[in-house]
CSV table of C-alpha atoms and ligand atoms in Angstrom, one decimal:
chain,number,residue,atom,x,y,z
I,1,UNK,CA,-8.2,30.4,8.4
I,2,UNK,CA,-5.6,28.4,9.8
I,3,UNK,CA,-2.0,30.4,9.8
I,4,UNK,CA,0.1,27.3,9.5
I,5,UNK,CA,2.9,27.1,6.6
I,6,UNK,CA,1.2,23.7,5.5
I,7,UNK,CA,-1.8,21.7,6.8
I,8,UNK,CA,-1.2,17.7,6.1
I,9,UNK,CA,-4.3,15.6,6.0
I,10,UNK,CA,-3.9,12.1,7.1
I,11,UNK,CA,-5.8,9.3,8.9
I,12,UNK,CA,-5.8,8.9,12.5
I,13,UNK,CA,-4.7,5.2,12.7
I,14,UNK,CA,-1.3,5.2,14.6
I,15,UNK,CA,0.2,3.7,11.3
I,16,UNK,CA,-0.8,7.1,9.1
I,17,UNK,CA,0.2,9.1,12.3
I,18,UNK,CA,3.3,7.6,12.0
I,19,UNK,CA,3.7,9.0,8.2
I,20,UNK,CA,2.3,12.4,8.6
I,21,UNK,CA,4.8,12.9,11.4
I,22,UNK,CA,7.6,11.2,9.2
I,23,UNK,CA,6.1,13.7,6.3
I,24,UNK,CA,5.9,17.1,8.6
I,25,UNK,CA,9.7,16.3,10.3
I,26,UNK,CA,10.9,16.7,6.6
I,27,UNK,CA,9.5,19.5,5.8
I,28,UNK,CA,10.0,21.3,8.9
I,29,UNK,CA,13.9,19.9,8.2
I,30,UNK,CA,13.7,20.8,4.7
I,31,UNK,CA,12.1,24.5,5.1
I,32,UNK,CA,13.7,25.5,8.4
I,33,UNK,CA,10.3,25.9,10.1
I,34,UNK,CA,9.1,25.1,13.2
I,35,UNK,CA,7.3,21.4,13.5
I,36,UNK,CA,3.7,23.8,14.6
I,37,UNK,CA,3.5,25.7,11.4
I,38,UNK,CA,3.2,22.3,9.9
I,39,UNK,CA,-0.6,21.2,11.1
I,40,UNK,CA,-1.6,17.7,11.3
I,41,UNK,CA,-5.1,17.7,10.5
I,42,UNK,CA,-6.7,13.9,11.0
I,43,UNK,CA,-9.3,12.6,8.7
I,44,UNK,CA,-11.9,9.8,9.6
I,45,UNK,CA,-12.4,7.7,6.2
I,46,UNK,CA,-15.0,5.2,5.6
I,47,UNK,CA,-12.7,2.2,5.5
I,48,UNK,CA,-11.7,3.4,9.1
I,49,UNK,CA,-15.4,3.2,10.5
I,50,UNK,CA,-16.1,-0.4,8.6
I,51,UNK,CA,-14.6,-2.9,10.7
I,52,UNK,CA,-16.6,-6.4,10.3
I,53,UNK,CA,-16.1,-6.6,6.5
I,54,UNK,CA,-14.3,-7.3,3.5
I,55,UNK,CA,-13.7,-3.5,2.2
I,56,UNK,CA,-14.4,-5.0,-1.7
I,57,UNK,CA,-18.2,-5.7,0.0
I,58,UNK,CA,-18.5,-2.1,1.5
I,59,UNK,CA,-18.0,-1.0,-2.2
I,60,UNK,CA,-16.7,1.9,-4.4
I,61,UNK,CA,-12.3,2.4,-4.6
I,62,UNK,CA,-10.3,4.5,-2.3
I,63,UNK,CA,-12.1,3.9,1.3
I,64,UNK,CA,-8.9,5.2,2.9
I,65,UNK,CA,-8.8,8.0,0.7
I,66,UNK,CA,-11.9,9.7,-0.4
I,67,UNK,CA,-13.0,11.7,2.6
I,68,UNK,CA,-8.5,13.0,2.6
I,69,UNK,CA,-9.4,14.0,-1.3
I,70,UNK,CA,-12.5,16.0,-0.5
I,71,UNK,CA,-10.6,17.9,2.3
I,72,UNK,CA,-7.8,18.4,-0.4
I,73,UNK,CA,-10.0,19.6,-2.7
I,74,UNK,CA,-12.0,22.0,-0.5
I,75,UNK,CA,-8.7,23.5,0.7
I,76,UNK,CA,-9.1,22.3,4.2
I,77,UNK,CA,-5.7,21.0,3.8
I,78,UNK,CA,-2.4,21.4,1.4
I,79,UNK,CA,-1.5,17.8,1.2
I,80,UNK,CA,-2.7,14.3,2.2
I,81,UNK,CA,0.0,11.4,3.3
I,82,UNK,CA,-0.7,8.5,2.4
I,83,UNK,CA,0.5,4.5,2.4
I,84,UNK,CA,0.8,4.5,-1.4
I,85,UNK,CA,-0.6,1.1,-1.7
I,86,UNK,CA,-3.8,2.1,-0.8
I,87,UNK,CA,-3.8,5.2,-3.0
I,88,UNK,CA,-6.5,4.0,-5.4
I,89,UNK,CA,-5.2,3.6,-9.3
I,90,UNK,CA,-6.8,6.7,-10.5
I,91,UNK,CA,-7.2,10.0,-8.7
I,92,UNK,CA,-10.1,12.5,-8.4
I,93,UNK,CA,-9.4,15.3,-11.5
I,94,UNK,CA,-7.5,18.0,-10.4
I,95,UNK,CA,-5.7,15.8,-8.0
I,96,UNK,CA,-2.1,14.3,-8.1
I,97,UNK,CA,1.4,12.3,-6.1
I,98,UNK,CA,3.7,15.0,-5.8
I,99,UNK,CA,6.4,13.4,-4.0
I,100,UNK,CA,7.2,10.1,-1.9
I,101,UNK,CA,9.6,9.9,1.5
I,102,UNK,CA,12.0,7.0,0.8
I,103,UNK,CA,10.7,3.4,0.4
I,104,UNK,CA,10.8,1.1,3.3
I,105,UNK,CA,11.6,-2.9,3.4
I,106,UNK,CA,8.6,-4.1,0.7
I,107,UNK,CA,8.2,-7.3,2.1
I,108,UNK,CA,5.7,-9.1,3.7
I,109,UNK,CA,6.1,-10.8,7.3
I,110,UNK,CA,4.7,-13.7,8.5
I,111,UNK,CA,3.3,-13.4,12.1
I,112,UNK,CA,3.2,-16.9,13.2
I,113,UNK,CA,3.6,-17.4,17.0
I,114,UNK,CA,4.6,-21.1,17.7
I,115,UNK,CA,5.4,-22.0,14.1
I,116,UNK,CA,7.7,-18.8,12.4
I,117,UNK,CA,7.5,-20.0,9.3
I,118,UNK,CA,5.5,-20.8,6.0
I,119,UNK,CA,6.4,-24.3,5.8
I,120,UNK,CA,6.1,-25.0,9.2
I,121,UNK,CA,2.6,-24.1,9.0
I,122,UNK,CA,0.6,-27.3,10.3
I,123,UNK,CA,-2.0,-28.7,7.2
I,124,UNK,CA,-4.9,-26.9,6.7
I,125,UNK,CA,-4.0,-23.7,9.2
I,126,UNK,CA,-5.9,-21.0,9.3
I,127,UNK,CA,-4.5,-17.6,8.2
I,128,UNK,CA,-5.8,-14.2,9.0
I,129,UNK,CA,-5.9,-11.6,6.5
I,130,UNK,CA,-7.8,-8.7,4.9
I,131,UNK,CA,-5.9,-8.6,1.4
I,132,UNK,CA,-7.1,-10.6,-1.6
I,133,UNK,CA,-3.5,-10.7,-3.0
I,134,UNK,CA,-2.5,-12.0,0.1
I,135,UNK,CA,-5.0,-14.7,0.7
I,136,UNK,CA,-4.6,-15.9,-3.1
I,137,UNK,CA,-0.5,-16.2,-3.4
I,138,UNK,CA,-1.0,-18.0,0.2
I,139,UNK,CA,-3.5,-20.5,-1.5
I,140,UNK,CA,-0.8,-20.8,-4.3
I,141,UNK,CA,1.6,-21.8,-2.2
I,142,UNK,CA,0.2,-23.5,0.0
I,143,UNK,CA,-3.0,-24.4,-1.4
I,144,UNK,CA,-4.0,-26.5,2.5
I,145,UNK,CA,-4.0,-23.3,4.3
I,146,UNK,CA,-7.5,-21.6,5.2
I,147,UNK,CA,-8.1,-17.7,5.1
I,148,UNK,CA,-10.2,-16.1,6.8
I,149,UNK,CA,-11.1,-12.1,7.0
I,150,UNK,CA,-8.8,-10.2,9.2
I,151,UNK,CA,-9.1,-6.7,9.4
I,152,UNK,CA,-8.3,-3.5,11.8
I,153,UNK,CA,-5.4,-1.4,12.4
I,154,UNK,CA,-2.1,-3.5,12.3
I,155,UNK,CA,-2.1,-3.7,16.3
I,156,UNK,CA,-5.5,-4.9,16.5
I,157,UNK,CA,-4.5,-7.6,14.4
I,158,UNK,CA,-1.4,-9.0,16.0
I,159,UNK,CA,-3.2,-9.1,19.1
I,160,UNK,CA,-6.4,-11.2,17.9
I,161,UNK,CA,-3.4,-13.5,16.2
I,162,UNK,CA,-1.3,-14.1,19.5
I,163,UNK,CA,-4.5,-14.8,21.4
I,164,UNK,CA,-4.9,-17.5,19.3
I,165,UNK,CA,-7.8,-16.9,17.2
I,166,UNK,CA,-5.7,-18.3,13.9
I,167,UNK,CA,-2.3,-20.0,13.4
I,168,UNK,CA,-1.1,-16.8,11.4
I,169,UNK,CA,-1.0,-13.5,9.4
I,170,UNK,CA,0.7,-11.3,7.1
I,171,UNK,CA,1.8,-7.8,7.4
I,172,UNK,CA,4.1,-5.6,5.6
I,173,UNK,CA,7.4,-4.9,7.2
I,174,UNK,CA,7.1,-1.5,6.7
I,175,UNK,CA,4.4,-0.9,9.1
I,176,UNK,CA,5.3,-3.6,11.8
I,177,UNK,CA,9.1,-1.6,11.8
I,178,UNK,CA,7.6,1.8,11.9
I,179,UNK,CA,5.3,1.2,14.7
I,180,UNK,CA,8.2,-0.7,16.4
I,181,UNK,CA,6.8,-3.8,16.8
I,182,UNK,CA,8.9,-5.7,14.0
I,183,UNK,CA,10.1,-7.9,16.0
I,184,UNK,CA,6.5,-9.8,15.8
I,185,UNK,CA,7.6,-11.0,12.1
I,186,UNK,CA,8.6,-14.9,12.6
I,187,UNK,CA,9.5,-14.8,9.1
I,188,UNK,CA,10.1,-12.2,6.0
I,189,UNK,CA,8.8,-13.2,2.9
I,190,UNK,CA,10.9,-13.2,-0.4
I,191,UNK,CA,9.5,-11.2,-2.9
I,192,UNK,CA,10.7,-13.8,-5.4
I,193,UNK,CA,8.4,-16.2,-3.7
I,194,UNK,CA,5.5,-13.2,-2.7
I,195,UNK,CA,5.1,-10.3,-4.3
I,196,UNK,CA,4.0,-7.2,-2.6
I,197,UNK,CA,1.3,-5.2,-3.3
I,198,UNK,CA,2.0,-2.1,-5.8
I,199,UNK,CA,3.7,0.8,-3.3
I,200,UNK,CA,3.9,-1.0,-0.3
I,201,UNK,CA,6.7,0.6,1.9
I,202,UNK,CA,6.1,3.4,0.2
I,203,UNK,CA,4.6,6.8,1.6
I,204,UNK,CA,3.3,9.1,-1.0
I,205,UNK,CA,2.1,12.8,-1.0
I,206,UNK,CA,-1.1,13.8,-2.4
I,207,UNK,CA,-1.7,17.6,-3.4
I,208,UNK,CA,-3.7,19.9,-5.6
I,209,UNK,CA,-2.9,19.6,-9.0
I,210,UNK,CA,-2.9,23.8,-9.1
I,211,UNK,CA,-1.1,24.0,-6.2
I,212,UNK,CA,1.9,25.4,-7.2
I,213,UNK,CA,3.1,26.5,-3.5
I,214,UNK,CA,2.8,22.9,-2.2
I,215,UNK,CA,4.3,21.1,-5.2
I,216,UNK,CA,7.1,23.1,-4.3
I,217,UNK,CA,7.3,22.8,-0.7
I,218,UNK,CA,7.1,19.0,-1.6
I,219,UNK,CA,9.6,18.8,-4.4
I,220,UNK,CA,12.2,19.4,-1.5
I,221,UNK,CA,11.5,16.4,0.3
I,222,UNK,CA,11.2,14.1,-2.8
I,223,UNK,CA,13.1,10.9,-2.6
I,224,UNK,CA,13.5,10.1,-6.6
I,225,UNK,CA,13.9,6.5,-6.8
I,226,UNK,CA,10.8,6.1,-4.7
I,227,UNK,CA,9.0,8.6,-7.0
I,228,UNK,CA,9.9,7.0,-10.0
I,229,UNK,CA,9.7,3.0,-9.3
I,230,UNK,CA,5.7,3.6,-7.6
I,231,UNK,CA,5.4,5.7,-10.9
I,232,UNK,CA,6.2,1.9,-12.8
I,233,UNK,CA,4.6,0.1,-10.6
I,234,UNK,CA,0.6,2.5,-11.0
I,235,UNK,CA,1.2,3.0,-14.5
I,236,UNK,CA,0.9,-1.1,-14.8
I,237,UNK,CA,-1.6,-0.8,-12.4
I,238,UNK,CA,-3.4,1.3,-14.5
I,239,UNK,CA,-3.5,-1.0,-17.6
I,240,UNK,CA,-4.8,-3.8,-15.5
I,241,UNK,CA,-7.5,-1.4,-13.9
I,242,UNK,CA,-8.2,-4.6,-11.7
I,243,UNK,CA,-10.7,-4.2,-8.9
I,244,UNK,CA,-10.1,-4.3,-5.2
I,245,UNK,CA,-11.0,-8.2,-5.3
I,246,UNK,CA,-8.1,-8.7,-8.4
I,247,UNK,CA,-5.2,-10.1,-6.5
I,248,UNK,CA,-2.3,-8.1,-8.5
I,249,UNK,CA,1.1,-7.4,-7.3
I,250,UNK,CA,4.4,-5.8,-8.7
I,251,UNK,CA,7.2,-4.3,-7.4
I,252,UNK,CA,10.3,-2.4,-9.0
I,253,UNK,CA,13.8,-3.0,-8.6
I,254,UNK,CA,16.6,-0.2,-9.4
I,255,UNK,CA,20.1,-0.9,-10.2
I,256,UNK,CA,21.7,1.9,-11.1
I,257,UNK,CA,19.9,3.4,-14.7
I,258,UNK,CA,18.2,0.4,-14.7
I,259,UNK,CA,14.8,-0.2,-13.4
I,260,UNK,CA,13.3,-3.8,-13.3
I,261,UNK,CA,9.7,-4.7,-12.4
I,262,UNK,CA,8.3,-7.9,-12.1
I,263,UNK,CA,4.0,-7.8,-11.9
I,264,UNK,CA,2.1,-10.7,-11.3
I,265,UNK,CA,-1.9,-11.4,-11.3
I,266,UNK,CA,-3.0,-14.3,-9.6
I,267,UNK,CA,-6.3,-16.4,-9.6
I,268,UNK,CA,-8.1,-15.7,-5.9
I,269,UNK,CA,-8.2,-18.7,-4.9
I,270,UNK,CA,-4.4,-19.3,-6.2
I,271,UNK,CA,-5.5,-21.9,-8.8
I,272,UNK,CA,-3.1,-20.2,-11.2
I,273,UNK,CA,-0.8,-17.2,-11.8
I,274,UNK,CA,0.4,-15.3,-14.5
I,275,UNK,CA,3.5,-13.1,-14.7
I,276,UNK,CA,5.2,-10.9,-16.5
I,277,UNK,CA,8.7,-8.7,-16.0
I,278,UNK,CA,10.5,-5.8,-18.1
I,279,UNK,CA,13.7,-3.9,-17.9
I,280,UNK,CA,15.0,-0.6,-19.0
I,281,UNK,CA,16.0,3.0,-18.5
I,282,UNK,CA,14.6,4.5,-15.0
I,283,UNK,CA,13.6,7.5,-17.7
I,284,UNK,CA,11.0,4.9,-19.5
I,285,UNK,CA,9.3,3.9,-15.8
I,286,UNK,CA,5.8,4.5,-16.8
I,287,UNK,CA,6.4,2.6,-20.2
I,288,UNK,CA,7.7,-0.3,-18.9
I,289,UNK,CA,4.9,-0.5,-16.3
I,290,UNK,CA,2.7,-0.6,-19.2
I,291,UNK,CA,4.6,-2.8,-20.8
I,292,UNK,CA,3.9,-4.9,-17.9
I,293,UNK,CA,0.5,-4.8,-17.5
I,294,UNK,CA,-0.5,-5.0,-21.2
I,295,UNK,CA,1.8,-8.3,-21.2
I,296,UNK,CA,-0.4,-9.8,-18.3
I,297,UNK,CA,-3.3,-8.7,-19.7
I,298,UNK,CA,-2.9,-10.3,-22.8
I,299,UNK,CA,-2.5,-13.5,-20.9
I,300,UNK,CA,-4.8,-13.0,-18.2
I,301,UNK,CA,-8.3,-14.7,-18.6
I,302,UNK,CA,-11.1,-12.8,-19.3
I,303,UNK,CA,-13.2,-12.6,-15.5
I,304,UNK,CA,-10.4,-12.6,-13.3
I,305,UNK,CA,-9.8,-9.0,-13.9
I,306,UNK,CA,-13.3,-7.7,-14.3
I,307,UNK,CA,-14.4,-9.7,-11.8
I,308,UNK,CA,-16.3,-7.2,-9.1
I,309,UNK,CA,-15.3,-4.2,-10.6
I,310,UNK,CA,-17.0,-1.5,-10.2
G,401,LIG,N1,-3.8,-1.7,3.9
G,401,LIG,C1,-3.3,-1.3,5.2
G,401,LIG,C2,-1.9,-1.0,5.1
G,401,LIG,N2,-1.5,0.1,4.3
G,401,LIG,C3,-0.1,0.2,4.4
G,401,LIG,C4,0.3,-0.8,5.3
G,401,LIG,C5,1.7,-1.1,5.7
G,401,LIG,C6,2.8,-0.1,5.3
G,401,LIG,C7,3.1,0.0,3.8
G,401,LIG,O1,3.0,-1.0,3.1
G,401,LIG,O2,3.6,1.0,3.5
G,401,LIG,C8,-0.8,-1.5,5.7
G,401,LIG,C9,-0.8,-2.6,6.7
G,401,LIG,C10,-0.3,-3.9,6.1
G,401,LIG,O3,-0.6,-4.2,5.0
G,401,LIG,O4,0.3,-4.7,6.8
């Protein structure tokens, strides 16, 4: 039995050590503890260990998350970190977020050696990427461009790109910045123009639902706003209930009491989109991220949603 104050369970790619360390400084700040009495225990997941192939193929939700959640749930550790966005829409019973650390830029970056930007993009260029959303709001815009699957740990993939396998990719700001290599973005996307993915620049903390120690210990760290616009953003997720081949993408915007999300679904191969938007009281988050989904689903097509699920 480990003697450690709190035991975080995270991943072991450099982007999720990144987090767990962000997560234990906190608490060690926040607690008045030494950074050792806050473990790091890394977990291997299955979507670390498949490499070769679209993660929607390897099957079942939550590939970065599952083997984190048994640990969590056996006690091994007190809390998983996790990159919210890949936190999968509904949670194993007896399982909840607890808390996020404050939200990072939530754009996406082009990588593009040689061109920078979108537009400059020579016809029919072939763009790297792993993310269905992606791939599809790139076909949207640019419906010439080719994608083809890109996947590994957001190193591997700036490296296969400036060797010159493909004229591009796309990464999220967040973890290019935290892993200090933001300044391979040749150009930052608006969201106006592409939507992130729900919770992207967001770090959220997983814990025991019965946990009343960790909740605690968590609740200190807390950043509100961050809490509450990921709570909008998953509560439309949940109405959609897309699969990980639905291309869906939201993203909340606070100004002052007043919390605005914009959601969006889009066909894969970016044929067509469909959008929707609400504003209202940060107090009514969840509601308006129904209110959100259940407006694109009433306009979606039937089989662009259920398409693949499981
Ligand atoms: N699916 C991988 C993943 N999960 C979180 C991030 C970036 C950090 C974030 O969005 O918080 C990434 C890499 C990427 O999409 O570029």
């Amino acid at each position: 039995m480990s003697s450690a104050f709190l035991r975080i369970g995270t991943r072991g790619s450099p982007l999720a050590l990144w987090q767990a360390h962000a997560t234990q400084q906190a608490l060690a700040a926040a607690h008045h503890v030494l950074l050792d009495e806050i473990e790091i225990v890394v977990i291997k997941t299955t979507g670390d260990q498949v490499r070769d192939r679209p993660l929607a193929d390897v099957g079942g939700k939550g590939l970065f998350t599952k083997e984190i959640e048994e640990a969590l749930l056996d006690r091994r550790i007190d809390l998983a970190v996790h990159s919210a966005k890949d936190v999968p829409t509904f949670l194993p019973q007896g399982l909840r977020l607890a808390a996020c650390l404050p939200r990072a830029d939530v754009r996406d970056a082009l990588v593009a050696p040689g061109y920078r930007t979108l537009d400059s993009l020579p016809y029919g260029a072939v763009v790297g990427t792993a993310s269905v959303r992606r791939a599809a709001l790139l076909k949207h815009l640019r419906p010439d461009l080719k994608t083809v699957l890109l996947r590994g740990n957001v190193e591997t993939r700036l490296r296969r790109v400036e060797a010159g396998e493909m004229h591009a990719t796309l990464l999220a700001l967040a973890g290019l910045t935290r892993l200090g290599l933001q300044n391979h973005a040749t150009e930052v996307l608006d969201p106006g123009i592409f939507l992130p993915a729900i919770g992207q620049g967001a770090v959220a903390i997983e814990i025991r639902t019965d946990d009343t120690r960790t909740a605690e210990a968590v609740a200190a760290i807390d950043h509100g706003p961050t809490s509450t616009a990921l709570a909008a953003e998953r509560a439309m997720l949940a109405v959609l209930d897309g699969s990980c081949r639905t291309p869906i993408a939201g993203l909340t915007v606070m100004d002052g009491d007043v919390l605005h999300l914009r959601g969006l679904v889009v066909e894969p191969e970016g044929k067509a989109i469909w959008r929707a938007e609400a504003r209202g009281p940060v107090s009514d988050a969840e509601k308006i991220g129904r209110l959100v989904g259940e407006d694109l689903l009433a306009q979606v097509p039937p089989g662009i949603i259920a398409v693949g699920a499981v």
